[in-house]
PDB file of C-alpha atoms in Angstrom:
ATOM      1  CA  ASN A   1       0.000   0.000   0.000  1.00 61.00           C
ATOM      2  CA  ALA A   2       2.615   2.563  -1.038  1.00 71.00           C
ATOM      3  CA  GLY A   3       0.205   5.198  -2.417  1.00 92.00           C
ATOM      4  CA  VAL A   4       2.107   8.475  -2.645  1.00 95.00           C
ATOM      5  CA  THR A   5       5.725   8.415  -1.543  1.00 96.00           C
ATOM      6  CA  GLN A   6       7.848  11.494  -0.991  1.00 97.00           C
ATOM      7  CA  THR A   7      11.602  11.570  -0.656  1.00 96.00           C
ATOM      8  CA  PRO A   8      13.373  12.826   1.299  1.00 96.00           C
ATOM      9  CA  LYS A   9      11.344  13.241   4.498  1.00 95.00           C
ATOM     10  CA  PHE A  10      13.642  15.867   5.983  1.00 96.00           C
ATOM     11  CA  ARG A  11      16.311  18.111   4.546  1.00 96.00           C
ATOM     12  CA  VAL A  12      18.334  21.099   5.682  1.00 96.00           C
ATOM     13  CA  LEU A  13      19.820  23.344   3.021  1.00 95.00           C
ATOM     14  CA  LYS A  14      21.921  26.442   2.990  1.00 96.00           C
ATOM     15  CA  THR A  15      20.706  29.550   1.172  1.00 97.00           C
ATOM     16  CA  GLY A  16      21.565  29.302  -2.499  1.00 96.00           C
ATOM     17  CA  GLN A  17      21.780  25.525  -2.649  1.00 96.00           C
ATOM     18  CA  SER A  18      19.625  23.545  -5.007  1.00 95.00           C
ATOM     19  CA  MET A  19      17.689  20.352  -4.503  1.00 95.00           C
ATOM     20  CA  THR A  20      14.940  18.207  -5.930  1.00 97.00           C
ATOM     21  CA  LEU A  21      12.035  16.660  -4.078  1.00 97.00           C
ATOM     22  CA  LEU A  22      10.684  13.453  -5.529  1.00 97.00           C
ATOM     23  CA  CYS A  23       7.086  12.331  -5.488  1.00 97.00           C
ATOM     24  CA  ALA A  24       6.112   8.888  -6.704  1.00 97.00           C
ATOM     25  CA  GLN A  25       2.629   7.380  -6.908  1.00 96.00           C
ATOM     26  CA  ASP A  26       1.673   3.830  -7.752  1.00 95.00           C
ATOM     27  CA  MET A  27      -2.063   4.335  -8.302  1.00 92.00           C
ATOM     28  CA  ASN A  28      -1.859   5.207 -12.015  1.00 92.00           C
ATOM     29  CA  HIS A  29      -3.217   8.668 -11.270  1.00 92.00           C
ATOM     30  CA  GLU A  30      -3.188  11.269 -14.024  1.00 91.00           C
ATOM     31  CA  TYR A  31      -3.086  14.384 -11.889  1.00 92.00           C
ATOM     32  CA  MET A  32      -0.347  15.310  -9.460  1.00 94.00           C
ATOM     33  CA  TYR A  33       0.129  18.340  -7.252  1.00 95.00           C
ATOM     34  CA  TRP A  34       2.749  20.009  -5.079  1.00 97.00           C
ATOM     35  CA  TYR A  35       1.625  22.049  -2.068  1.00 97.00           C
ATOM     36  CA  ARG A  36       3.461  23.853   0.662  1.00 97.00           C
ATOM     37  CA  GLN A  37       2.154  24.159   4.207  1.00 96.00           C
ATOM     38  CA  ASP A  38       3.050  27.126   6.354  1.00 93.00           C
ATOM     39  CA  PRO A  39       1.725  27.917   9.846  1.00 85.00           C
ATOM     40  CA  GLY A  40      -1.667  29.631   9.789  1.00 81.00           C
ATOM     41  CA  MET A  41      -1.933  29.482   6.004  1.00 82.00           C
ATOM     42  CA  GLY A  42      -3.172  26.018   5.261  1.00 88.00           C
ATOM     43  CA  LEU A  43      -1.815  24.364   2.131  1.00 94.00           C
ATOM     44  CA  ARG A  44      -1.091  26.379  -0.980  1.00 95.00           C
ATOM     45  CA  LEU A  45      -0.630  24.952  -4.447  1.00 95.00           C
ATOM     46  CA  ILE A  46       2.803  25.433  -6.007  1.00 97.00           C
ATOM     47  CA  HIS A  47       2.536  23.552  -9.315  1.00 97.00           C
ATOM     48  CA  TYR A  48       0.463  20.761 -10.699  1.00 94.00           C
ATOM     49  CA  SER A  49       0.381  18.359 -13.615  1.00 94.00           C
ATOM     50  CA  VAL A  50      -2.584  17.022 -15.551  1.00 90.00           C
ATOM     51  CA  GLY A  51      -0.633  14.206 -17.138  1.00 91.00           C
ATOM     52  CA  GLU A  52       2.752  12.952 -18.226  1.00 94.00           C
ATOM     53  CA  GLY A  53       4.786  15.696 -19.869  1.00 93.00           C
ATOM     54  CA  THR A  54       2.571  18.551 -18.640  1.00 94.00           C
ATOM     55  CA  THR A  55       2.959  21.066 -15.842  1.00 96.00           C
ATOM     56  CA  ALA A  56       1.119  24.213 -14.775  1.00 94.00           C
ATOM     57  CA  LYS A  57       1.543  26.938 -12.193  1.00 95.00           C
ATOM     58  CA  GLY A  58      -0.436  27.068  -9.015  1.00 93.00           C
ATOM     59  CA  GLU A  59      -0.907  29.815  -6.480  1.00 92.00           C
ATOM     60  CA  VAL A  60       2.737  30.206  -5.337  1.00 95.00           C
ATOM     61  CA  PRO A  61       5.041  29.007  -8.146  1.00 97.00           C
ATOM     62  CA  ASP A  62       7.899  31.501  -7.847  1.00 96.00           C
ATOM     63  CA  GLY A  63      11.269  29.970  -7.007  1.00 96.00           C
ATOM     64  CA  TYR A  64      10.192  26.439  -7.947  1.00 97.00           C
ATOM     65  CA  ASN A  65      10.302  24.311 -11.067  1.00 97.00           C
ATOM     66  CA  VAL A  66       8.667  20.968 -11.738  1.00 97.00           C
ATOM     67  CA  SER A  67       8.876  18.126 -14.202  1.00 97.00           C
ATOM     68  CA  ARG A  68       6.654  15.161 -15.010  1.00 97.00           C
ATOM     69  CA  LEU A  69       8.691  12.986 -17.340  1.00 95.00           C
ATOM     70  CA  LYS A  70       6.990   9.806 -16.180  1.00 95.00           C
ATOM     71  CA  LYS A  71       3.362   9.426 -15.207  1.00 95.00           C
ATOM     72  CA  GLN A  72       4.197   8.060 -11.788  1.00 96.00           C
ATOM     73  CA  ASN A  73       6.738  10.726 -10.809  1.00 97.00           C
ATOM     74  CA  PHE A  74       6.458  14.444 -10.149  1.00 98.00           C
ATOM     75  CA  LEU A  75       9.640  16.327  -9.258  1.00 98.00           C
ATOM     76  CA  LEU A  76       9.823  19.656  -7.464  1.00 98.00           C
ATOM     77  CA  GLY A  77      13.044  21.614  -7.817  1.00 97.00           C
ATOM     78  CA  LEU A  78      14.475  24.539  -5.930  1.00 96.00           C
ATOM     79  CA  GLU A  79      17.212  26.098  -8.037  1.00 91.00           C
ATOM     80  CA  SER A  80      18.500  28.548  -5.429  1.00 95.00           C
ATOM     81  CA  ALA A  81      16.967  27.922  -2.027  1.00 95.00           C
ATOM     82  CA  ALA A  82      15.867  30.882   0.080  1.00 96.00           C
ATOM     83  CA  PRO A  83      14.856  30.998   3.772  1.00 96.00           C
ATOM     84  CA  SER A  84      11.290  31.878   2.674  1.00 96.00           C
ATOM     85  CA  GLN A  85      11.063  28.402   1.199  1.00 97.00           C
ATOM     86  CA  THR A  86      11.363  26.799   4.602  1.00 97.00           C
ATOM     87  CA  SER A  87       8.145  24.829   4.779  1.00 97.00           C
ATOM     88  CA  VAL A  88       6.548  21.420   4.754  1.00 97.00           C
ATOM     89  CA  TYR A  89       5.955  20.213   1.206  1.00 98.00           C
ATOM     90  CA  PHE A  90       3.184  17.816   0.293  1.00 97.00           C
ATOM     91  CA  CYS A  91       2.697  15.957  -2.911  1.00 97.00           C
ATOM     92  CA  ALA A  92      -0.739  14.689  -3.887  1.00 94.00           C
ATOM     93  CA  SER A  93      -2.292  12.763  -6.719  1.00 93.00           C
ATOM     94  CA  SER A  94      -5.785  12.103  -8.020  1.00 89.00           C
ATOM     95  CA  TYR A  95      -7.270   9.862 -10.674  1.00 85.00           C
ATOM     96  CA  SER A  96      -8.522  12.770 -12.735  1.00 75.00           C
ATOM     97  CA  GLY A  97      -8.939  16.500 -12.559  1.00 64.00           C
ATOM     98  CA  THR A  98     -12.661  16.428 -12.052  1.00 66.00           C
ATOM     99  CA  SER A  99     -13.471  18.103  -8.828  1.00 59.00           C
ATOM    100  CA  ASN A 100     -15.062  15.076  -7.192  1.00 67.00           C
ATOM    101  CA  GLN A 101     -11.833  13.145  -6.908  1.00 72.00           C
ATOM    102  CA  PRO A 102     -10.189  13.209  -3.492  1.00 79.00           C
ATOM    103  CA  GLN A 103      -6.501  13.833  -3.586  1.00 86.00           C
ATOM    104  CA  HIS A 104      -4.213  11.304  -1.957  1.00 91.00           C
ATOM    105  CA  PHE A 105      -1.337  12.901  -0.109  1.00 93.00           C
ATOM    106  CA  GLY A 106       2.184  11.828   0.679  1.00 94.00           C
ATOM    107  CA  ASP A 107       3.554  12.117   4.193  1.00 94.00           C
ATOM    108  CA  GLY A 108       5.318  15.393   3.497  1.00 95.00           C
ATOM    109  CA  THR A 109       8.891  16.671   3.290  1.00 96.00           C
ATOM    110  CA  ARG A 110      10.088  19.031   5.980  1.00 96.00           C
ATOM    111  CA  LEU A 111      12.561  21.447   4.408  1.00 97.00           C
ATOM    112  CA  SER A 112      14.615  24.009   6.316  1.00 96.00           C
ATOM    113  CA  ILE A 113      16.689  26.667   4.564  1.00 96.00           C
ATOM    114  CA  LEU A 114      19.366  28.277   6.695  1.00 95.00           C
TER     115      LEU A 114
ATOM    116  CA  ALA B   1     -12.325  34.382  -6.336  1.00 77.00           C
ATOM    117  CA  GLN B   2     -12.578  31.073  -4.592  1.00 88.00           C
ATOM    118  CA  LYS B   3     -11.857  31.068  -0.912  1.00 93.00           C
ATOM    119  CA  VAL B   4     -12.256  28.876   2.149  1.00 96.00           C
ATOM    120  CA  THR B   5     -12.364  30.356   5.630  1.00 96.00           C
ATOM    121  CA  GLN B   6     -11.962  28.458   8.861  1.00 97.00           C
ATOM    122  CA  ALA B   7     -12.405  31.180  11.422  1.00 94.00           C
ATOM    123  CA  GLN B   8     -11.553  28.998  14.411  1.00 96.00           C
ATOM    124  CA  THR B   9      -7.771  28.818  14.680  1.00 95.00           C
ATOM    125  CA  GLU B  10      -7.672  26.643  17.788  1.00 96.00           C
ATOM    126  CA  ILE B  11     -10.293  24.807  19.803  1.00 97.00           C
ATOM    127  CA  SER B  12      -9.750  23.038  23.080  1.00 97.00           C
ATOM    128  CA  VAL B  13     -12.317  20.670  24.580  1.00 97.00           C
ATOM    129  CA  VAL B  14     -12.420  18.028  27.249  1.00 97.00           C
ATOM    130  CA  GLU B  15     -12.878  14.435  26.206  1.00 97.00           C
ATOM    131  CA  LYS B  16     -16.494  13.395  25.544  1.00 97.00           C
ATOM    132  CA  GLU B  17     -17.576  16.919  24.660  1.00 97.00           C
ATOM    133  CA  ASP B  18     -19.114  17.552  21.258  1.00 97.00           C
ATOM    134  CA  VAL B  19     -17.276  20.020  19.044  1.00 97.00           C
ATOM    135  CA  THR B  20     -18.137  21.717  15.755  1.00 97.00           C
ATOM    136  CA  LEU B  21     -15.556  22.996  13.312  1.00 98.00           C
ATOM    137  CA  ASP B  22     -16.786  25.742  11.032  1.00 97.00           C
ATOM    138  CA  CYS B  23     -16.047  26.128   7.329  1.00 97.00           C
ATOM    139  CA  VAL B  24     -17.323  28.886   5.060  1.00 98.00           C
ATOM    140  CA  TYR B  25     -16.509  28.992   1.358  1.00 97.00           C
ATOM    141  CA  GLU B  26     -16.819  31.298  -1.629  1.00 95.00           C
ATOM    142  CA  THR B  27     -17.077  30.145  -5.223  1.00 92.00           C
ATOM    143  CA  ARG B  28     -18.651  31.201  -8.514  1.00 89.00           C
ATOM    144  CA  ASP B  29     -18.910  27.607  -9.729  1.00 86.00           C
ATOM    145  CA  THR B  30     -22.364  26.071  -9.813  1.00 84.00           C
ATOM    146  CA  THR B  31     -20.933  22.586  -9.413  1.00 84.00           C
ATOM    147  CA  TYR B  32     -18.221  22.090  -6.857  1.00 87.00           C
ATOM    148  CA  TYR B  33     -16.967  19.706  -4.216  1.00 89.00           C
ATOM    149  CA  LEU B  34     -16.006  20.246  -0.624  1.00 91.00           C
ATOM    150  CA  PHE B  35     -13.633  18.147   1.400  1.00 92.00           C
ATOM    151  CA  TRP B  36     -12.431  17.715   4.946  1.00 95.00           C
ATOM    152  CA  TYR B  37      -8.960  16.425   5.727  1.00 94.00           C
ATOM    153  CA  LYS B  38      -7.427  15.537   9.082  1.00 96.00           C
ATOM    154  CA  GLN B  39      -3.767  16.104   9.896  1.00 95.00           C
ATOM    155  CA  PRO B  40      -2.790  14.262  13.097  1.00 94.00           C
ATOM    156  CA  PRO B  41       0.412  15.143  14.983  1.00 93.00           C
ATOM    157  CA  SER B  42       2.303  12.639  12.853  1.00 91.00           C
ATOM    158  CA  GLY B  43       1.810  15.047   9.941  1.00 90.00           C
ATOM    159  CA  GLU B  44       0.098  13.089   7.191  1.00 90.00           C
ATOM    160  CA  LEU B  45      -3.136  14.292   5.600  1.00 92.00           C
ATOM    161  CA  VAL B  46      -6.075  11.948   5.876  1.00 92.00           C
ATOM    162  CA  PHE B  47      -9.130  12.305   3.652  1.00 90.00           C
ATOM    163  CA  LEU B  48     -12.361  12.338   5.692  1.00 92.00           C
ATOM    164  CA  ILE B  49     -15.252  13.267   3.425  1.00 89.00           C
ATOM    165  CA  ARG B  50     -16.260  14.632   0.051  1.00 87.00           C
ATOM    166  CA  ARG B  51     -19.556  16.413  -0.600  1.00 87.00           C
ATOM    167  CA  ASN B  52     -20.885  17.741  -3.907  1.00 85.00           C
ATOM    168  CA  SER B  53     -22.811  20.960  -4.269  1.00 86.00           C
ATOM    169  CA  PHE B  54     -26.042  19.220  -5.274  1.00 85.00           C
ATOM    170  CA  ASP B  55     -26.275  17.056  -2.209  1.00 81.00           C
ATOM    171  CA  GLU B  56     -27.292  18.952   0.893  1.00 80.00           C
ATOM    172  CA  GLN B  57     -28.094  15.920   2.972  1.00 79.00           C
ATOM    173  CA  ASN B  58     -26.235  15.722   6.216  1.00 81.00           C
ATOM    174  CA  GLU B  59     -23.819  12.842   6.497  1.00 82.00           C
ATOM    175  CA  ILE B  60     -22.911  10.825   9.543  1.00 83.00           C
ATOM    176  CA  SER B  61     -20.017   8.436   9.906  1.00 84.00           C
ATOM    177  CA  GLY B  62     -19.660   7.072  13.395  1.00 90.00           C
ATOM    178  CA  ARG B  63     -18.898  10.006  15.697  1.00 93.00           C
ATOM    179  CA  TYR B  64     -18.383  12.340  12.739  1.00 93.00           C
ATOM    180  CA  SER B  65     -21.121  14.306  11.032  1.00 92.00           C
ATOM    181  CA  TRP B  66     -21.174  16.998   8.417  1.00 92.00           C
ATOM    182  CA  ASN B  67     -23.730  19.741   7.837  1.00 92.00           C
ATOM    183  CA  PHE B  68     -23.710  21.298   4.372  1.00 92.00           C
ATOM    184  CA  GLN B  69     -25.819  24.417   3.901  1.00 92.00           C
ATOM    185  CA  LYS B  70     -25.606  25.916   0.446  1.00 90.00           C
ATOM    186  CA  SER B  71     -27.689  28.931   1.474  1.00 91.00           C
ATOM    187  CA  THR B  72     -25.003  30.035   3.917  1.00 94.00           C
ATOM    188  CA  SER B  73     -22.037  28.558   1.990  1.00 94.00           C
ATOM    189  CA  SER B  74     -21.044  26.513   4.983  1.00 95.00           C
ATOM    190  CA  PHE B  75     -19.807  22.963   5.435  1.00 95.00           C
ATOM    191  CA  ASN B  76     -19.422  22.373   9.149  1.00 96.00           C
ATOM    192  CA  PHE B  77     -17.947  19.306  10.797  1.00 95.00           C
ATOM    193  CA  THR B  78     -19.090  17.961  14.170  1.00 95.00           C
ATOM    194  CA  ILE B  79     -17.336  15.398  16.316  1.00 96.00           C
ATOM    195  CA  THR B  80     -19.612  13.823  18.896  1.00 96.00           C
ATOM    196  CA  ALA B  81     -18.171  12.549  22.172  1.00 96.00           C
ATOM    197  CA  SER B  82     -14.669  13.687  21.279  1.00 96.00           C
ATOM    198  CA  GLN B  83     -11.667  11.537  22.110  1.00 97.00           C
ATOM    199  CA  VAL B  84      -8.015  12.350  22.663  1.00 96.00           C
ATOM    200  CA  VAL B  85      -7.209  10.661  19.343  1.00 96.00           C
ATOM    201  CA  ASP B  86      -9.286  13.325  17.594  1.00 97.00           C
ATOM    202  CA  SER B  87      -6.599  15.881  18.437  1.00 97.00           C
ATOM    203  CA  ALA B  88      -5.354  17.110  15.086  1.00 97.00           C
ATOM    204  CA  VAL B  89      -5.463  19.944  12.594  1.00 96.00           C
ATOM    205  CA  TYR B  90      -8.560  19.798  10.431  1.00 97.00           C
ATOM    206  CA  PHE B  91      -8.687  21.351   6.987  1.00 96.00           C
ATOM    207  CA  CYS B  92     -11.697  22.207   4.917  1.00 96.00           C
ATOM    208  CA  ALA B  93     -11.055  22.466   1.164  1.00 94.00           C
ATOM    209  CA  LEU B  94     -12.920  23.467  -1.983  1.00 93.00           C
ATOM    210  CA  SER B  95     -12.167  21.823  -5.305  1.00 88.00           C
ATOM    211  CA  GLU B  96     -11.826  23.923  -8.433  1.00 78.00           C
ATOM    212  CA  SER B  97     -14.180  22.510 -11.052  1.00 72.00           C
ATOM    213  CA  ASN B  98     -11.887  22.333 -14.088  1.00 70.00           C
ATOM    214  CA  THR B  99      -8.623  21.178 -12.595  1.00 72.00           C
ATOM    215  CA  GLY B 100      -9.446  19.539  -9.283  1.00 76.00           C
ATOM    216  CA  LYS B 101      -7.080  21.931  -7.549  1.00 84.00           C
ATOM    217  CA  LEU B 102      -7.845  22.218  -3.870  1.00 89.00           C
ATOM    218  CA  ILE B 103      -8.233  25.553  -2.128  1.00 92.00           C
ATOM    219  CA  PHE B 104      -7.624  24.986   1.557  1.00 94.00           C
ATOM    220  CA  GLY B 105      -8.784  26.863   4.576  1.00 95.00           C
ATOM    221  CA  GLN B 106      -6.255  27.894   7.171  1.00 95.00           C
ATOM    222  CA  GLY B 107      -7.011  24.884   9.320  1.00 96.00           C
ATOM    223  CA  THR B 108      -8.417  24.464  12.822  1.00 97.00           C
ATOM    224  CA  THR B 109      -6.257  22.908  15.514  1.00 96.00           C
ATOM    225  CA  LEU B 110      -8.377  20.760  17.789  1.00 98.00           C
ATOM    226  CA  GLN B 111      -7.011  19.720  21.159  1.00 97.00           C
ATOM    227  CA  VAL B 112      -8.980  17.154  23.114  1.00 97.00           C
ATOM    228  CA  LYS B 113      -7.870  16.926  26.708  1.00 97.00           C
ATOM    229  CA  PRO B 114      -8.411  13.800  28.804  1.00 95.00           C
TER     230      PRO B 114
END
């Protein structure tokens, strides 16, 4: 019962470093999403993908890039990390983009930028 | 613009008390879905319920119940006879009709004391 798997679970970076967060799902879902969770702000959508090879911007895309080269994987990249990107990052997937589909979430990646 | 408001930031109750978590939403869509997710202290997001805009029947699942009132744009969540294990952050979310993107409320932290 893997579902949605995020790696790594924790990471500390220095300002200016780069890194990639990996999200993998084994449910053959078309849609995938990256959110960030900050205290008092709920979850906000960074980028999303409606299928292999596609990506689109969400509410807070600046400073992040994404790629969906394979249907099961959705990568989130930080090219030059900034302290404002300290957050908990959640990946989610859903079978389709119709609004009745619940999104299945990974366990999150806690990222600290020093 | 679409928006979800959870006005209660934190609620503290004593075990066995009933507690209601409020959720108010704004949307221009005529068809939409509302969700509740639970985030226990371990950090993962757990899907609780989905409700579509055409179904205003209340729903009950064990100690959980949901009251959807389209006239007041509210989708409130009640826990009956609360237990310590109910302690968590609860998020209400609205799904965007074309993409399935979730717009989250700020979350309500529920603490159930023994």
